[in-house]
PDB file of C-alpha atoms in Angstrom:
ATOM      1  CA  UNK A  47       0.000   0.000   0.000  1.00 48.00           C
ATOM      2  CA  UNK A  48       1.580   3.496  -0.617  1.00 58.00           C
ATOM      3  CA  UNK A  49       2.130   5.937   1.890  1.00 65.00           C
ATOM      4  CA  UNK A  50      -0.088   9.033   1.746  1.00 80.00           C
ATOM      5  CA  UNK A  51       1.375  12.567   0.281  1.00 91.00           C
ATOM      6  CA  UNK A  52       1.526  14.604   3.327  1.00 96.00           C
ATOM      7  CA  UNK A  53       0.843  18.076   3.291  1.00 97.00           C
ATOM      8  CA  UNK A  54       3.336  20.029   4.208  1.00 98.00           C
ATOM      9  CA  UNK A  55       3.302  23.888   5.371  1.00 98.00           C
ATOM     10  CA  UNK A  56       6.580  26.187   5.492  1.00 98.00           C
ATOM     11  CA  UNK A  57       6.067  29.072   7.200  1.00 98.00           C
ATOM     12  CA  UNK A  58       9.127  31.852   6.377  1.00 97.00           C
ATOM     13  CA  UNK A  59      10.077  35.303   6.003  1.00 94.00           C
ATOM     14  CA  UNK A  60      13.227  37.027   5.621  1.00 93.00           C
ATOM     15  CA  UNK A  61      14.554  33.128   5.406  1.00 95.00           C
ATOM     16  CA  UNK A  62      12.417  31.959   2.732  1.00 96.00           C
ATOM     17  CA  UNK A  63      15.762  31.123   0.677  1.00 96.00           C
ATOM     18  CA  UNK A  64      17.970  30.213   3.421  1.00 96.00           C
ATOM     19  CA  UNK A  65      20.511  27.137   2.511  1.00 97.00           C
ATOM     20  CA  UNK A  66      18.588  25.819   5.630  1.00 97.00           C
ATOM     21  CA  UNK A  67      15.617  26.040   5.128  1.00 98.00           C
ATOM     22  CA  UNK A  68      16.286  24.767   1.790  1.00 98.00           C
ATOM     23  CA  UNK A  69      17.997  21.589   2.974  1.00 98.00           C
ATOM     24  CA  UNK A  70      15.359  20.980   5.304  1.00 98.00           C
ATOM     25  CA  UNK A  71      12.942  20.686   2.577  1.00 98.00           C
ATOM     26  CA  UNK A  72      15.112  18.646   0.731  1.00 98.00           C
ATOM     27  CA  UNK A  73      15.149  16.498   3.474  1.00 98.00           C
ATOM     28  CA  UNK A  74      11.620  16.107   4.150  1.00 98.00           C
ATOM     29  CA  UNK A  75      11.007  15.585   0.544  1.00 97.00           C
ATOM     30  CA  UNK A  76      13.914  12.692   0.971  1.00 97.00           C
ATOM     31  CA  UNK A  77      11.906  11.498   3.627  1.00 95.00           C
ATOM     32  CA  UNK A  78       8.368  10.486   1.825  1.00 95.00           C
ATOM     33  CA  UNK A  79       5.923  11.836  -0.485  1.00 96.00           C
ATOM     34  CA  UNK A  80       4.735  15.086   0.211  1.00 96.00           C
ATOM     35  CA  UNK A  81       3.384  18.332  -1.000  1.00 97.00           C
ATOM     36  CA  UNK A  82       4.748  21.629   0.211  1.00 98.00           C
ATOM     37  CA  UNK A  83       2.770  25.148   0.749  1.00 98.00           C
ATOM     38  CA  UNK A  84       5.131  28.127   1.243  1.00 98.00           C
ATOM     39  CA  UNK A  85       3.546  30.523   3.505  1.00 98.00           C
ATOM     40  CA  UNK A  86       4.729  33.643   3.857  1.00 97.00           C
ATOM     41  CA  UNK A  87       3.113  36.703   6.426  1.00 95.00           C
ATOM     42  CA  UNK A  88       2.795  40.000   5.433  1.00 93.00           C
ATOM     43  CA  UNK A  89       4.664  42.136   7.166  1.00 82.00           C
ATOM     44  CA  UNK A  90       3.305  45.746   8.170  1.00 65.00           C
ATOM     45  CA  UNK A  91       5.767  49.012   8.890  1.00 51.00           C
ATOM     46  CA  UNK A  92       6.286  51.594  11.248  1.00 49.00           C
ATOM     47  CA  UNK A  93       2.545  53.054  12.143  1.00 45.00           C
ATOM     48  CA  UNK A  94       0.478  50.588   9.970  1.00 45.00           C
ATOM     49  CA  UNK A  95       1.347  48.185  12.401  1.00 47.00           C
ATOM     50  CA  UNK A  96      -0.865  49.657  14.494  1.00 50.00           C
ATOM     51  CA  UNK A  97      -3.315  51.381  11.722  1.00 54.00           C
ATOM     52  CA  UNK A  98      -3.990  48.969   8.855  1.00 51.00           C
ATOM     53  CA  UNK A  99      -2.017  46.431   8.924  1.00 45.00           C
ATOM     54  CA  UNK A 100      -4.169  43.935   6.982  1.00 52.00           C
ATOM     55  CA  UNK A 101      -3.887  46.786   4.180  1.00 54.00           C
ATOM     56  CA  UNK A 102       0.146  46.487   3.775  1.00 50.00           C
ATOM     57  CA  UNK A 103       3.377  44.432   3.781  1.00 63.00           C
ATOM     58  CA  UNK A 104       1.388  41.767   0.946  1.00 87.00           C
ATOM     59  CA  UNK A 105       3.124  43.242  -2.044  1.00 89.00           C
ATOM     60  CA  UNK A 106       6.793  42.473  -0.201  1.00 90.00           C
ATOM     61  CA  UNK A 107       5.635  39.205   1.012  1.00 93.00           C
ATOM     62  CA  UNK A 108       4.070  38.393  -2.981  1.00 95.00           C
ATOM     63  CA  UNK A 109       8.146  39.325  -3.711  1.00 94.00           C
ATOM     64  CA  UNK A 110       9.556  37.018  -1.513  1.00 94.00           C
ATOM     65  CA  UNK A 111       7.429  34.330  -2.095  1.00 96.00           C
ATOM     66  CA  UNK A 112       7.972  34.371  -5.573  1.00 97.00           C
ATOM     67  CA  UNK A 113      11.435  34.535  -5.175  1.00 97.00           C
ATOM     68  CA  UNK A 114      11.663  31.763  -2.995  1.00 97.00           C
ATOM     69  CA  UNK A 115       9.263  29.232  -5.032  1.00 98.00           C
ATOM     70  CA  UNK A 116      11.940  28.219  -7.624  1.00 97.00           C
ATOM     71  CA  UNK A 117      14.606  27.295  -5.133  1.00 98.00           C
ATOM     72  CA  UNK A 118      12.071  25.127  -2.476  1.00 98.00           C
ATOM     73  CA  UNK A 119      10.487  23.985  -5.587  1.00 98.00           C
ATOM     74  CA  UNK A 120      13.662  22.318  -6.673  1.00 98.00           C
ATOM     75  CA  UNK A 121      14.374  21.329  -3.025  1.00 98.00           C
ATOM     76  CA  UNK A 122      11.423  19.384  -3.096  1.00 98.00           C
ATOM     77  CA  UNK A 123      11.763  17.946  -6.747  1.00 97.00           C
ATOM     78  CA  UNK A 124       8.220  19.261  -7.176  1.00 97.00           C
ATOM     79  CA  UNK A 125       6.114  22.886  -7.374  1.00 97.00           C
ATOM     80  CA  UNK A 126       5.671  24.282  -3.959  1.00 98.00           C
ATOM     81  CA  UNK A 127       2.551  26.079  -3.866  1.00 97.00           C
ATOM     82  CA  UNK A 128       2.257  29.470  -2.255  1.00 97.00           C
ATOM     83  CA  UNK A 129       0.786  31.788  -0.042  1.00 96.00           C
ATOM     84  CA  UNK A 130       0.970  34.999   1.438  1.00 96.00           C
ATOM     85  CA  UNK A 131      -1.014  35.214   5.000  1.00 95.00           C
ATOM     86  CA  UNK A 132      -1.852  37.515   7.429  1.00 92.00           C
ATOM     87  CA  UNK A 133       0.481  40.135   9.038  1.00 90.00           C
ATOM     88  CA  UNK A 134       0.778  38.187  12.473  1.00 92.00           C
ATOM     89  CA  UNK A 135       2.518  34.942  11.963  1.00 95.00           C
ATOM     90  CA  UNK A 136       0.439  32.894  14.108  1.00 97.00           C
ATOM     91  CA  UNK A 137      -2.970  33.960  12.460  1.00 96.00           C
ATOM     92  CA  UNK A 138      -1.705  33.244   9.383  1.00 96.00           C
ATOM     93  CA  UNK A 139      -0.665  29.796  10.327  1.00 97.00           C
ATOM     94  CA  UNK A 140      -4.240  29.084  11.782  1.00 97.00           C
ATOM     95  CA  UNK A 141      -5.385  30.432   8.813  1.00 96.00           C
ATOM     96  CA  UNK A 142      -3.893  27.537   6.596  1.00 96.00           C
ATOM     97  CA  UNK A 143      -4.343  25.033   8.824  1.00 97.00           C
ATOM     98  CA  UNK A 144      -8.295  25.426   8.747  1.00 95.00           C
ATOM     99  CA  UNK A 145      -8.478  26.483   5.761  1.00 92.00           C
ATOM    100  CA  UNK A 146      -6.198  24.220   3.630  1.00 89.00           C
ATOM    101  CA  UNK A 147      -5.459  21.226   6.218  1.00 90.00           C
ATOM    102  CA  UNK A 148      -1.834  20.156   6.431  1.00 97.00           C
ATOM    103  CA  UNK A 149      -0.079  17.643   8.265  1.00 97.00           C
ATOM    104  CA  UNK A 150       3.247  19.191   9.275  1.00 97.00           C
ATOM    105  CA  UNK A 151       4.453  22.455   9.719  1.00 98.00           C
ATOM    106  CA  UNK A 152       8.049  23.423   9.142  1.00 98.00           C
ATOM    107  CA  UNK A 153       9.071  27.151  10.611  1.00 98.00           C
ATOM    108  CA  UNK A 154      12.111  29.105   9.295  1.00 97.00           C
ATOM    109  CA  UNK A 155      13.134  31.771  11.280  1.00 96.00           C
ATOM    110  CA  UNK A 156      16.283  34.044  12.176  1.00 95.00           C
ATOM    111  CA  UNK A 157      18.520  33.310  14.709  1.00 93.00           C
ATOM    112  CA  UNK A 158      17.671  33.319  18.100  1.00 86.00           C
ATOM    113  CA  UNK A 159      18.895  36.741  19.544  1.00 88.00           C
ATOM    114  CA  UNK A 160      17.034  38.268  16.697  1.00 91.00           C
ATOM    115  CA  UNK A 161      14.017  36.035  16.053  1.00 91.00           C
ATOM    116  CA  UNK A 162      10.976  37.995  16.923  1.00 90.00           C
ATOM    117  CA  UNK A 163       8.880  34.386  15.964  1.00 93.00           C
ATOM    118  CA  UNK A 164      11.166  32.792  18.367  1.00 90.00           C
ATOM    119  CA  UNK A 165      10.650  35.561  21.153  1.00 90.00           C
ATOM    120  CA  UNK A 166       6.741  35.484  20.431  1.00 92.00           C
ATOM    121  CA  UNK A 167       7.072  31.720  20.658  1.00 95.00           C
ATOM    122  CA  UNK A 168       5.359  30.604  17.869  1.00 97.00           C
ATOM    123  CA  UNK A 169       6.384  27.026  17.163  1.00 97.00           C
ATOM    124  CA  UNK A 170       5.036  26.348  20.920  1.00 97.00           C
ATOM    125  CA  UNK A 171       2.060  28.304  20.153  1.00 97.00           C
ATOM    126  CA  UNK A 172       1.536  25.938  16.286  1.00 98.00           C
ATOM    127  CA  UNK A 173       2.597  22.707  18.224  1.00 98.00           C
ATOM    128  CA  UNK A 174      -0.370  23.503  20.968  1.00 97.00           C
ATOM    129  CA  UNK A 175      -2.826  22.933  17.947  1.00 96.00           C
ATOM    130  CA  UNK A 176      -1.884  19.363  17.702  1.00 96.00           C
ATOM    131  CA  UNK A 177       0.341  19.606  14.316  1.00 97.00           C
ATOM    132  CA  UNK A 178       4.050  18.173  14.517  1.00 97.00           C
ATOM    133  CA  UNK A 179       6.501  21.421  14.109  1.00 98.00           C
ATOM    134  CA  UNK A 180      10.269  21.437  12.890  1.00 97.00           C
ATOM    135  CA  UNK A 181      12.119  24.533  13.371  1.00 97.00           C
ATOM    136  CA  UNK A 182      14.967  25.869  11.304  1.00 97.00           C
ATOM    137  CA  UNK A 183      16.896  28.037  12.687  1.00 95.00           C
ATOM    138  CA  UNK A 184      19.287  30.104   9.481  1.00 93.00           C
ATOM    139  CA  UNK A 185      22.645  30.190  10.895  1.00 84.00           C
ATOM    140  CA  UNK A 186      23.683  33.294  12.345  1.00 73.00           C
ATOM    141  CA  UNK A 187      27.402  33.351  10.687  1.00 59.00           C
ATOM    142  CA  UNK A 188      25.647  33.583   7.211  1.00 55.00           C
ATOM    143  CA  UNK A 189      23.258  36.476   7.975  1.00 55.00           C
ATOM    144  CA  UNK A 190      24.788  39.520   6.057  1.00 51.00           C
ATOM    145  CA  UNK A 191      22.176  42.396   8.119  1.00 47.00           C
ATOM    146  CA  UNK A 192      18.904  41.476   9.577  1.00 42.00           C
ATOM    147  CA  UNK A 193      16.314  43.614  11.107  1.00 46.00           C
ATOM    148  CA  UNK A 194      14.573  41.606  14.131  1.00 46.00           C
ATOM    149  CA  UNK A 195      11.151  41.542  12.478  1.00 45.00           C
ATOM    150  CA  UNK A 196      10.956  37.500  12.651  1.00 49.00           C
TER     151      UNK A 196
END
């Protein structure tokens, strides 16, 4: 009997085409069939954050997630769909999961000292609505400059 595709959902910003995140997909991929869903938050700036920030940060997610659908796709030796979600990361990612339904959830994010995902504490957060997380964690050695926004 073959094993079901599992539905994967990466969840990334600023990492999106990290060499980690990238090998983790590979990885995963490696590991059995699956299908992959690249999720990636709007991000609101300075006072929209607090004004309307549904309204902004999609266009610079759309960007991102484009640009990292060719390398994940190849990571995964398949098309990675796409998505761009909600300004606050954790919305976003119950979002999907009702929505769409997946099985796993991987989450890229910064390094610790500067990983506002990390400081908000979102793979706990995911994990507490019964889906298995993996973190990846981009090294911080190959950060060239970073703002802390994830």
């Amino acid at each position: 009997m073959p094993t079901a595709r599992r539905r994967v959902l990466v969840v990334a910003d600023q990492t999106a085409q990290s060499p980690e995140l990238i090998a983790a997909v590979a990885d995963r991929a490696a590991a059995g069939p699956c299908a992959f869903t690249l999720l990636v938050p709007a991000r609101a700036h300075g006072l929209h954050r607090l004004i309307d920030p549904e309204d902004q940060g999609t266009e610079e997610a759309e960007t991102r997630l484009q640009a990292a659908l060719g390398p994940l796709s190849e990571a995964a030796g398949a098309p990675v769909n796409g998505i761009v979600g909600s300004h606050e990361p954790f919305a976003a990612i119950q979002d999907a999961l009702n929505l769409t339904g997946f099985d796993e959830v991987i989450i890229s994010m910064l390094p610790a000292r500067i990983s506002r995902w990390l400081h908000l504490d979102l793979p706990r957060k995911v994990r507490a609505l019964g889906v298995p997380v993996t973190e990846v964690m981009r090294h911080e050695a190959e950060l060239e400059t970073a703002a802390p926004t994830h």
